[in-house]
JSON list of N, CA and C in Angstrom, two decimals:
[
{"chain": "A", "resi": 48, "resn": "MET", "atom": "N", "xyz": [10.91, -7.07, 27.83]},
{"chain": "A", "resi": 48, "resn": "MET", "atom": "CA", "xyz": [10.72, -7.51, 26.46]},
{"chain": "A", "resi": 48, "resn": "MET", "atom": "C", "xyz": [9.31, -7.14, 25.99]},
{"chain": "A", "resi": 49, "resn": "GLN", "atom": "N", "xyz": [9.22, -6.49, 24.87]},
{"chain": "A", "resi": 49, "resn": "GLN", "atom": "CA", "xyz": [7.94, -6.05, 24.34]},
{"chain": "A", "resi": 49, "resn": "GLN", "atom": "C", "xyz": [7.37, -7.14, 23.41]},
{"chain": "A", "resi": 50, "resn": "THR", "atom": "N", "xyz": [6.11, -7.46, 23.61]},
{"chain": "A", "resi": 50, "resn": "THR", "atom": "CA", "xyz": [5.47, -8.43, 22.74]},
{"chain": "A", "resi": 50, "resn": "THR", "atom": "C", "xyz": [4.73, -7.71, 21.63]},
{"chain": "A", "resi": 51, "resn": "LYS", "atom": "N", "xyz": [4.58, -8.40, 20.52]},
{"chain": "A", "resi": 51, "resn": "LYS", "atom": "CA", "xyz": [3.91, -7.83, 19.36]},
{"chain": "A", "resi": 51, "resn": "LYS", "atom": "C", "xyz": [2.40, -7.79, 19.60]},
{"chain": "A", "resi": 52, "resn": "MET", "atom": "N", "xyz": [1.78, -6.68, 19.25]},
{"chain": "A", "resi": 52, "resn": "MET", "atom": "CA", "xyz": [0.34, -6.53, 19.43]},
{"chain": "A", "resi": 52, "resn": "MET", "atom": "C", "xyz": [-0.40, -7.39, 18.40]},
{"chain": "A", "resi": 53, "resn": "THR", "atom": "N", "xyz": [-1.42, -8.07, 18.87]},
{"chain": "A", "resi": 53, "resn": "THR", "atom": "CA", "xyz": [-2.26, -8.88, 17.99]},
{"chain": "A", "resi": 53, "resn": "THR", "atom": "C", "xyz": [-3.50, -8.09, 17.61]},
{"chain": "A", "resi": 54, "resn": "PRO", "atom": "N", "xyz": [-4.24, -8.54, 16.58]},
{"chain": "A", "resi": 54, "resn": "PRO", "atom": "CA", "xyz": [-5.49, -7.88, 16.25]},
{"chain": "A", "resi": 54, "resn": "PRO", "atom": "C", "xyz": [-6.46, -7.82, 17.44]},
{"chain": "A", "resi": 55, "resn": "ALA", "atom": "N", "xyz": [-6.51, -8.89, 18.21]},
{"chain": "A", "resi": 55, "resn": "ALA", "atom": "CA", "xyz": [-7.40, -8.92, 19.38]},
{"chain": "A", "resi": 55, "resn": "ALA", "atom": "C", "xyz": [-6.98, -7.87, 20.41]},
{"chain": "A", "resi": 56, "resn": "ASP", "atom": "N", "xyz": [-5.67, -7.71, 20.60]},
{"chain": "A", "resi": 56, "resn": "ASP", "atom": "CA", "xyz": [-5.16, -6.70, 21.53]},
{"chain": "A", "resi": 56, "resn": "ASP", "atom": "C", "xyz": [-5.56, -5.30, 21.07]},
{"chain": "A", "resi": 57, "resn": "ARG", "atom": "N", "xyz": [-5.38, -5.05, 19.78]},
{"chain": "A", "resi": 57, "resn": "ARG", "atom": "CA", "xyz": [-5.70, -3.72, 19.23]},
{"chain": "A", "resi": 57, "resn": "ARG", "atom": "C", "xyz": [-7.20, -3.44, 19.32]},
{"chain": "A", "resi": 58, "resn": "LEU", "atom": "N", "xyz": [-8.03, -4.45, 19.04]},
{"chain": "A", "resi": 58, "resn": "LEU", "atom": "CA", "xyz": [-9.48, -4.26, 19.15]},
{"chain": "A", "resi": 58, "resn": "LEU", "atom": "C", "xyz": [-9.87, -3.95, 20.59]},
{"chain": "A", "resi": 59, "resn": "SER", "atom": "N", "xyz": [-9.28, -4.66, 21.52]},
{"chain": "A", "resi": 59, "resn": "SER", "atom": "CA", "xyz": [-9.56, -4.42, 22.94]},
{"chain": "A", "resi": 59, "resn": "SER", "atom": "C", "xyz": [-9.21, -2.98, 23.31]},
{"chain": "A", "resi": 60, "resn": "GLU", "atom": "N", "xyz": [-8.07, -2.53, 22.83]},
{"chain": "A", "resi": 60, "resn": "GLU", "atom": "CA", "xyz": [-7.63, -1.16, 23.09]},
{"chain": "A", "resi": 60, "resn": "GLU", "atom": "C", "xyz": [-8.61, -0.15, 22.50]},
{"chain": "A", "resi": 61, "resn": "LEU", "atom": "N", "xyz": [-9.04, -0.38, 21.26]},
{"chain": "A", "resi": 61, "resn": "LEU", "atom": "CA", "xyz": [-9.98, 0.53, 20.60]},
{"chain": "A", "resi": 61, "resn": "LEU", "atom": "C", "xyz": [-11.32, 0.59, 21.33]},
{"chain": "A", "resi": 62, "resn": "VAL", "atom": "N", "xyz": [-11.80, -0.57, 21.74]},
{"chain": "A", "resi": 62, "resn": "VAL", "atom": "CA", "xyz": [-13.10, -0.63, 22.43]},
{"chain": "A", "resi": 62, "resn": "VAL", "atom": "C", "xyz": [-13.00, 0.05, 23.79]},
{"chain": "A", "resi": 63, "resn": "SER", "atom": "N", "xyz": [-11.88, -0.11, 24.46]},
{"chain": "A", "resi": 63, "resn": "SER", "atom": "CA", "xyz": [-11.70, 0.50, 25.78]},
{"chain": "A", "resi": 63, "resn": "SER", "atom": "C", "xyz": [-11.63, 2.03, 25.71]},
{"chain": "A", "resi": 64, "resn": "ASN", "atom": "N", "xyz": [-11.08, 2.54, 24.61]},
{"chain": "A", "resi": 64, "resn": "ASN", "atom": "CA", "xyz": [-10.82, 3.97, 24.51]},
{"chain": "A", "resi": 64, "resn": "ASN", "atom": "C", "xyz": [-11.81, 4.75, 23.65]},
{"chain": "A", "resi": 65, "resn": "ASN", "atom": "N", "xyz": [-12.78, 4.06, 23.07]},
{"chain": "A", "resi": 65, "resn": "ASN", "atom": "CA", "xyz": [-13.71, 4.73, 22.16]},
{"chain": "A", "resi": 65, "resn": "ASN", "atom": "C", "xyz": [-15.12, 4.17, 22.34]},
{"chain": "A", "resi": 66, "resn": "ARG", "atom": "N", "xyz": [-16.08, 4.96, 21.89]},
{"chain": "A", "resi": 66, "resn": "ARG", "atom": "CA", "xyz": [-17.47, 4.50, 21.89]},
{"chain": "A", "resi": 66, "resn": "ARG", "atom": "C", "xyz": [-17.76, 3.92, 20.50]},
{"chain": "A", "resi": 67, "resn": "ILE", "atom": "N", "xyz": [-17.66, 2.61, 20.40]},
{"chain": "A", "resi": 67, "resn": "ILE", "atom": "CA", "xyz": [-17.90, 1.92, 19.13]},
{"chain": "A", "resi": 67, "resn": "ILE", "atom": "C", "xyz": [-19.32, 1.36, 19.16]},
{"chain": "A", "resi": 68, "resn": "PRO", "atom": "N", "xyz": [-20.11, 1.60, 18.12]},
{"chain": "A", "resi": 68, "resn": "PRO", "atom": "CA", "xyz": [-21.47, 1.07, 18.09]},
{"chain": "A", "resi": 68, "resn": "PRO", "atom": "C", "xyz": [-21.49, -0.46, 18.21]},
{"chain": "A", "resi": 69, "resn": "ALA", "atom": "N", "xyz": [-22.45, -0.95, 18.98]},
{"chain": "A", "resi": 69, "resn": "ALA", "atom": "CA", "xyz": [-22.56, -2.39, 19.21]},
{"chain": "A", "resi": 69, "resn": "ALA", "atom": "C", "xyz": [-22.71, -3.16, 17.91]},
{"chain": "A", "resi": 70, "resn": "ALA", "atom": "N", "xyz": [-23.45, -2.62, 16.97]},
{"chain": "A", "resi": 70, "resn": "ALA", "atom": "CA", "xyz": [-23.66, -3.32, 15.69]},
{"chain": "A", "resi": 70, "resn": "ALA", "atom": "C", "xyz": [-22.34, -3.57, 14.97]},
{"chain": "A", "resi": 71, "resn": "ALA", "atom": "N", "xyz": [-21.43, -2.61, 15.01]},
{"chain": "A", "resi": 71, "resn": "ALA", "atom": "CA", "xyz": [-20.12, -2.77, 14.36]},
{"chain": "A", "resi": 71, "resn": "ALA", "atom": "C", "xyz": [-19.30, -3.83, 15.08]},
{"chain": "A", "resi": 72, "resn": "LEU", "atom": "N", "xyz": [-19.35, -3.82, 16.40]},
{"chain": "A", "resi": 72, "resn": "LEU", "atom": "CA", "xyz": [-18.59, -4.81, 17.17]},
{"chain": "A", "resi": 72, "resn": "LEU", "atom": "C", "xyz": [-19.11, -6.22, 16.93]},
{"chain": "A", "resi": 73, "resn": "ILE", "atom": "N", "xyz": [-20.43, -6.37, 16.89]},
{"chain": "A", "resi": 73, "resn": "ILE", "atom": "CA", "xyz": [-21.02, -7.68, 16.64]},
{"chain": "A", "resi": 73, "resn": "ILE", "atom": "C", "xyz": [-20.65, -8.17, 15.24]},
{"chain": "A", "resi": 74, "resn": "ASP", "atom": "N", "xyz": [-20.70, -7.27, 14.27]},
{"chain": "A", "resi": 74, "resn": "ASP", "atom": "CA", "xyz": [-20.34, -7.62, 12.90]},
{"chain": "A", "resi": 74, "resn": "ASP", "atom": "C", "xyz": [-18.89, -8.12, 12.82]},
{"chain": "A", "resi": 75, "resn": "VAL", "atom": "N", "xyz": [-17.97, -7.37, 13.43]},
{"chain": "A", "resi": 75, "resn": "VAL", "atom": "CA", "xyz": [-16.56, -7.74, 13.39]},
{"chain": "A", "resi": 75, "resn": "VAL", "atom": "C", "xyz": [-16.32, -9.04, 14.15]},
{"chain": "A", "resi": 76, "resn": "LYS", "atom": "N", "xyz": [-16.97, -9.20, 15.29]},
{"chain": "A", "resi": 76, "resn": "LYS", "atom": "CA", "xyz": [-16.83, -10.44, 16.06]},
{"chain": "A", "resi": 76, "resn": "LYS", "atom": "C", "xyz": [-17.27, -11.64, 15.22]},
{"chain": "A", "resi": 77, "resn": "ASN", "atom": "N", "xyz": [-18.41, -11.51, 14.55]},
{"chain": "A", "resi": 77, "resn": "ASN", "atom": "CA", "xyz": [-18.90, -12.61, 13.71]},
{"chain": "A", "resi": 77, "resn": "ASN", "atom": "C", "xyz": [-17.95, -12.90, 12.55]},
{"chain": "A", "resi": 78, "resn": "ARG", "atom": "N", "xyz": [-17.45, -11.86, 11.91]},
{"chain": "A", "resi": 78, "resn": "ARG", "atom": "CA", "xyz": [-16.52, -12.04, 10.79]},
{"chain": "A", "resi": 78, "resn": "ARG", "atom": "C", "xyz": [-15.23, -12.74, 11.25]},
{"chain": "A", "resi": 79, "resn": "MET", "atom": "N", "xyz": [-14.71, -12.31, 12.39]},
{"chain": "A", "resi": 79, "resn": "MET", "atom": "CA", "xyz": [-13.48, -12.91, 12.91]},
{"chain": "A", "resi": 79, "resn": "MET", "atom": "C", "xyz": [-13.71, -14.38, 13.31]},
{"chain": "A", "resi": 80, "resn": "ASN", "atom": "N", "xyz": [-14.83, -14.65, 13.95]},
{"chain": "A", "resi": 80, "resn": "ASN", "atom": "CA", "xyz": [-15.14, -16.02, 14.34]},
{"chain": "A", "resi": 80, "resn": "ASN", "atom": "C", "xyz": [-15.29, -16.93, 13.12]},
{"chain": "A", "resi": 81, "resn": "GLU", "atom": "N", "xyz": [-15.95, -16.44, 12.09]},
{"chain": "A", "resi": 81, "resn": "GLU", "atom": "CA", "xyz": [-16.11, -17.22, 10.87]},
{"chain": "A", "resi": 81, "resn": "GLU", "atom": "C", "xyz": [-14.75, -17.47, 10.20]},
{"chain": "A", "resi": 82, "resn": "TRP", "atom": "N", "xyz": [-13.89, -16.46, 10.23]},
{"chain": "A", "resi": 82, "resn": "TRP", "atom": "CA", "xyz": [-12.55, -16.60, 9.65]},
{"chain": "A", "resi": 82, "resn": "TRP", "atom": "C", "xyz": [-11.76, -17.68, 10.39]},
{"chain": "A", "resi": 83, "resn": "LEU", "atom": "N", "xyz": [-11.81, -17.64, 11.70]},
{"chain": "A", "resi": 83, "resn": "LEU", "atom": "CA", "xyz": [-11.09, -18.62, 12.50]},
{"chain": "A", "resi": 83, "resn": "LEU", "atom": "C", "xyz": [-11.67, -20.03, 12.30]},
{"chain": "A", "resi": 84, "resn": "ALA", "atom": "N", "xyz": [-13.00, -20.11, 12.17]},
{"chain": "A", "resi": 84, "resn": "ALA", "atom": "CA", "xyz": [-13.64, -21.41, 11.96]},
{"chain": "A", "resi": 84, "resn": "ALA", "atom": "C", "xyz": [-13.26, -22.03, 10.62]},
{"chain": "A", "resi": 85, "resn": "SER", "atom": "N", "xyz": [-12.89, -21.17, 9.66]},
{"chain": "A", "resi": 85, "resn": "SER", "atom": "CA", "xyz": [-12.50, -21.67, 8.33]},
{"chain": "A", "resi": 85, "resn": "SER", "atom": "C", "xyz": [-10.98, -21.84, 8.23]},
{"chain": "A", "resi": 86, "resn": "CYS", "atom": "N", "xyz": [-10.35, -22.07, 9.37]},
{"chain": "A", "resi": 86, "resn": "CYS", "atom": "CA", "xyz": [-8.90, -22.32, 9.48]},
{"chain": "A", "resi": 86, "resn": "CYS", "atom": "C", "xyz": [-8.05, -21.07, 9.27]},
{"chain": "A", "resi": 87, "resn": "GLY", "atom": "N", "xyz": [-8.62, -19.90, 9.46]},
{"chain": "A", "resi": 87, "resn": "GLY", "atom": "CA", "xyz": [-7.83, -18.67, 9.41]},
{"chain": "A", "resi": 87, "resn": "GLY", "atom": "C", "xyz": [-6.98, -18.56, 10.66]},
{"chain": "A", "resi": 88, "resn": "ASN", "atom": "N", "xyz": [-6.03, -17.64, 10.62]},
{"chain": "A", "resi": 88, "resn": "ASN", "atom": "CA", "xyz": [-5.09, -17.43, 11.72]},
{"chain": "A", "resi": 88, "resn": "ASN", "atom": "C", "xyz": [-5.44, -16.16, 12.46]},
{"chain": "A", "resi": 89, "resn": "LEU", "atom": "N", "xyz": [-5.15, -16.11, 13.75]},
{"chain": "A", "resi": 89, "resn": "LEU", "atom": "CA", "xyz": [-5.42, -14.92, 14.56]},
{"chain": "A", "resi": 89, "resn": "LEU", "atom": "C", "xyz": [-4.69, -13.67, 14.09]},
{"chain": "A", "resi": 90, "resn": "ASN", "atom": "N", "xyz": [-3.58, -13.84, 13.38]},
{"chain": "A", "resi": 90, "resn": "ASN", "atom": "CA", "xyz": [-2.77, -12.70, 12.98]},
{"chain": "A", "resi": 90, "resn": "ASN", "atom": "C", "xyz": [-2.75, -12.49, 11.47]},
{"chain": "A", "resi": 91, "resn": "ASP", "atom": "N", "xyz": [-3.73, -13.05, 10.77]},
{"chain": "A", "resi": 91, "resn": "ASP", "atom": "CA", "xyz": [-3.82, -12.90, 9.31]},
{"chain": "A", "resi": 91, "resn": "ASP", "atom": "C", "xyz": [-4.18, -11.47, 8.93]},
{"chain": "A", "resi": 92, "resn": "GLY", "atom": "N", "xyz": [-3.88, -11.15, 7.70]},
{"chain": "A", "resi": 92, "resn": "GLY", "atom": "CA", "xyz": [-4.23, -9.83, 7.18]},
{"chain": "A", "resi": 92, "resn": "GLY", "atom": "C", "xyz": [-5.71, -9.53, 7.27]},
{"chain": "A", "resi": 93, "resn": "TYR", "atom": "N", "xyz": [-6.54, -10.56, 7.11]},
{"chain": "A", "resi": 93, "resn": "TYR", "atom": "CA", "xyz": [-8.00, -10.36, 7.20]},
{"chain": "A", "resi": 93, "resn": "TYR", "atom": "C", "xyz": [-8.39, -9.87, 8.59]},
{"chain": "A", "resi": 94, "resn": "MET", "atom": "N", "xyz": [-7.73, -10.40, 9.61]},
{"chain": "A", "resi": 94, "resn": "MET", "atom": "CA", "xyz": [-8.03, -9.96, 10.97]},
{"chain": "A", "resi": 94, "resn": "MET", "atom": "C", "xyz": [-7.64, -8.49, 11.16]},
{"chain": "A", "resi": 95, "resn": "TRP", "atom": "N", "xyz": [-6.50, -8.11, 10.59]},
{"chain": "A", "resi": 95, "resn": "TRP", "atom": "CA", "xyz": [-6.07, -6.71, 10.68]},
{"chain": "A", "resi": 95, "resn": "TRP", "atom": "C", "xyz": [-7.00, -5.80, 9.87]},
{"chain": "A", "resi": 96, "resn": "GLN", "atom": "N", "xyz": [-7.57, -6.31, 8.80]},
{"chain": "A", "resi": 96, "resn": "GLN", "atom": "CA", "xyz": [-8.54, -5.54, 8.02]},
{"chain": "A", "resi": 96, "resn": "GLN", "atom": "C", "xyz": [-9.75, -5.20, 8.90]},
{"chain": "A", "resi": 97, "resn": "GLN", "atom": "N", "xyz": [-10.19, -6.13, 9.71]},
{"chain": "A", "resi": 97, "resn": "GLN", "atom": "CA", "xyz": [-11.31, -5.88, 10.62]},
{"chain": "A", "resi": 97, "resn": "GLN", "atom": "C", "xyz": [-10.94, -4.83, 11.67]},
{"chain": "A", "resi": 98, "resn": "VAL", "atom": "N", "xyz": [-9.70, -4.87, 12.11]},
{"chain": "A", "resi": 98, "resn": "VAL", "atom": "CA", "xyz": [-9.22, -3.86, 13.07]},
{"chain": "A", "resi": 98, "resn": "VAL", "atom": "C", "xyz": [-9.25, -2.48, 12.41]},
{"chain": "A", "resi": 99, "resn": "ARG", "atom": "N", "xyz": [-8.80, -2.39, 11.17]},
{"chain": "A", "resi": 99, "resn": "ARG", "atom": "CA", "xyz": [-8.81, -1.09, 10.47]},
{"chain": "A", "resi": 99, "resn": "ARG", "atom": "C", "xyz": [-10.23, -0.56, 10.33]},
{"chain": "A", "resi": 100, "resn": "TYR", "atom": "N", "xyz": [-11.18, -1.45, 10.10]},
{"chain": "A", "resi": 100, "resn": "TYR", "atom": "CA", "xyz": [-12.59, -1.05, 10.02]},
{"chain": "A", "resi": 100, "resn": "TYR", "atom": "C", "xyz": [-13.03, -0.38, 11.33]},
{"chain": "A", "resi": 101, "resn": "ILE", "atom": "N", "xyz": [-12.70, -0.99, 12.46]},
{"chain": "A", "resi": 101, "resn": "ILE", "atom": "CA", "xyz": [-13.06, -0.42, 13.76]},
{"chain": "A", "resi": 101, "resn": "ILE", "atom": "C", "xyz": [-12.27, 0.86, 14.02]},
{"chain": "A", "resi": 102, "resn": "GLU", "atom": "N", "xyz": [-11.01, 0.92, 13.59]},
{"chain": "A", "resi": 102, "resn": "GLU", "atom": "CA", "xyz": [-10.22, 2.15, 13.73]},
{"chain": "A", "resi": 102, "resn": "GLU", "atom": "C", "xyz": [-10.89, 3.29, 12.96]},
{"chain": "A", "resi": 103, "resn": "ASN", "atom": "N", "xyz": [-11.38, 3.00, 11.76]},
{"chain": "A", "resi": 103, "resn": "ASN", "atom": "CA", "xyz": [-12.06, 4.02, 10.96]},
{"chain": "A", "resi": 103, "resn": "ASN", "atom": "C", "xyz": [-13.34, 4.48, 11.63]},
{"chain": "A", "resi": 104, "resn": "ILE", "atom": "N", "xyz": [-14.08, 3.57, 12.22]},
{"chain": "A", "resi": 104, "resn": "ILE", "atom": "CA", "xyz": [-15.29, 3.95, 12.93]},
{"chain": "A", "resi": 104, "resn": "ILE", "atom": "C", "xyz": [-14.94, 4.81, 14.14]},
{"chain": "A", "resi": 105, "resn": "ALA", "atom": "N", "xyz": [-13.91, 4.43, 14.88]},
{"chain": "A", "resi": 105, "resn": "ALA", "atom": "CA", "xyz": [-13.48, 5.21, 16.04]},
{"chain": "A", "resi": 105, "resn": "ALA", "atom": "C", "xyz": [-13.09, 6.62, 15.63]},
{"chain": "A", "resi": 106, "resn": "LYS", "atom": "N", "xyz": [-12.36, 6.73, 14.53]},
{"chain": "A", "resi": 106, "resn": "LYS", "atom": "CA", "xyz": [-11.94, 8.05, 14.04]},
{"chain": "A", "resi": 106, "resn": "LYS", "atom": "C", "xyz": [-13.16, 8.89, 13.66]},
{"chain": "A", "resi": 107, "resn": "ARG", "atom": "N", "xyz": [-14.09, 8.28, 12.98]},
{"chain": "A", "resi": 107, "resn": "ARG", "atom": "CA", "xyz": [-15.31, 9.01, 12.56]},
{"chain": "A", "resi": 107, "resn": "ARG", "atom": "C", "xyz": [-16.14, 9.42, 13.77]},
{"chain": "A", "resi": 108, "resn": "MET", "atom": "N", "xyz": [-16.23, 8.54, 14.76]},
{"chain": "A", "resi": 108, "resn": "MET", "atom": "CA", "xyz": [-16.98, 8.86, 15.98]},
{"chain": "A", "resi": 108, "resn": "MET", "atom": "C", "xyz": [-16.36, 10.09, 16.67]},
{"chain": "A", "resi": 109, "resn": "GLN", "atom": "N", "xyz": [-15.02, 10.13, 16.71]},
{"chain": "A", "resi": 109, "resn": "GLN", "atom": "CA", "xyz": [-14.35, 11.28, 17.33]},
{"chain": "A", "resi": 109, "resn": "GLN", "atom": "C", "xyz": [-14.63, 12.56, 16.54]},
{"chain": "A", "resi": 110, "resn": "GLU", "atom": "N", "xyz": [-14.62, 12.46, 15.22]},
{"chain": "A", "resi": 110, "resn": "GLU", "atom": "CA", "xyz": [-14.88, 13.62, 14.37]},
{"chain": "A", "resi": 110, "resn": "GLU", "atom": "C", "xyz": [-16.30, 14.15, 14.58]},
{"chain": "A", "resi": 111, "resn": "LEU", "atom": "N", "xyz": [-17.24, 13.25, 14.84]},
{"chain": "A", "resi": 111, "resn": "LEU", "atom": "CA", "xyz": [-18.64, 13.63, 15.01]},
{"chain": "A", "resi": 111, "resn": "LEU", "atom": "C", "xyz": [-19.01, 13.88, 16.46]},
{"chain": "A", "resi": 112, "resn": "GLY", "atom": "N", "xyz": [-18.06, 13.83, 17.34]},
{"chain": "A", "resi": 112, "resn": "GLY", "atom": "CA", "xyz": [-18.34, 14.10, 18.75]},
{"chain": "A", "resi": 112, "resn": "GLY", "atom": "C", "xyz": [-18.95, 12.95, 19.51]},
{"chain": "A", "resi": 113, "resn": "GLY", "atom": "N", "xyz": [-18.75, 11.73, 19.03]},
{"chain": "A", "resi": 113, "resn": "GLY", "atom": "CA", "xyz": [-19.18, 10.56, 19.77]},
{"chain": "A", "resi": 113, "resn": "GLY", "atom": "C", "xyz": [-20.44, 9.89, 19.31]},
{"chain": "A", "resi": 114, "resn": "SER", "atom": "N", "xyz": [-21.04, 10.35, 18.21]},
{"chain": "A", "resi": 114, "resn": "SER", "atom": "CA", "xyz": [-22.25, 9.67, 17.73]},
{"chain": "A", "resi": 114, "resn": "SER", "atom": "C", "xyz": [-22.26, 9.62, 16.20]},
{"chain": "A", "resi": 115, "resn": "LEU", "atom": "N", "xyz": [-22.82, 8.55, 15.69]},
{"chain": "A", "resi": 115, "resn": "LEU", "atom": "CA", "xyz": [-22.98, 8.41, 14.25]},
{"chain": "A", "resi": 115, "resn": "LEU", "atom": "C", "xyz": [-24.36, 8.84, 13.84]}
]
């Protein structure tokens, strides 16, 4: 049985497979923590928006050969 991927799962996958700048990861971590502290849900659209931000950074890093 396949389970549905969560934003945290996808972020973990992105971080494992790409060189993401620490500043971006810290920013997203803080945003997600603040969202959860304000009664947000782990699978809300806002959480997926943060994942897309990291996906875009990963894509750009690959285009530039690993550095911003």
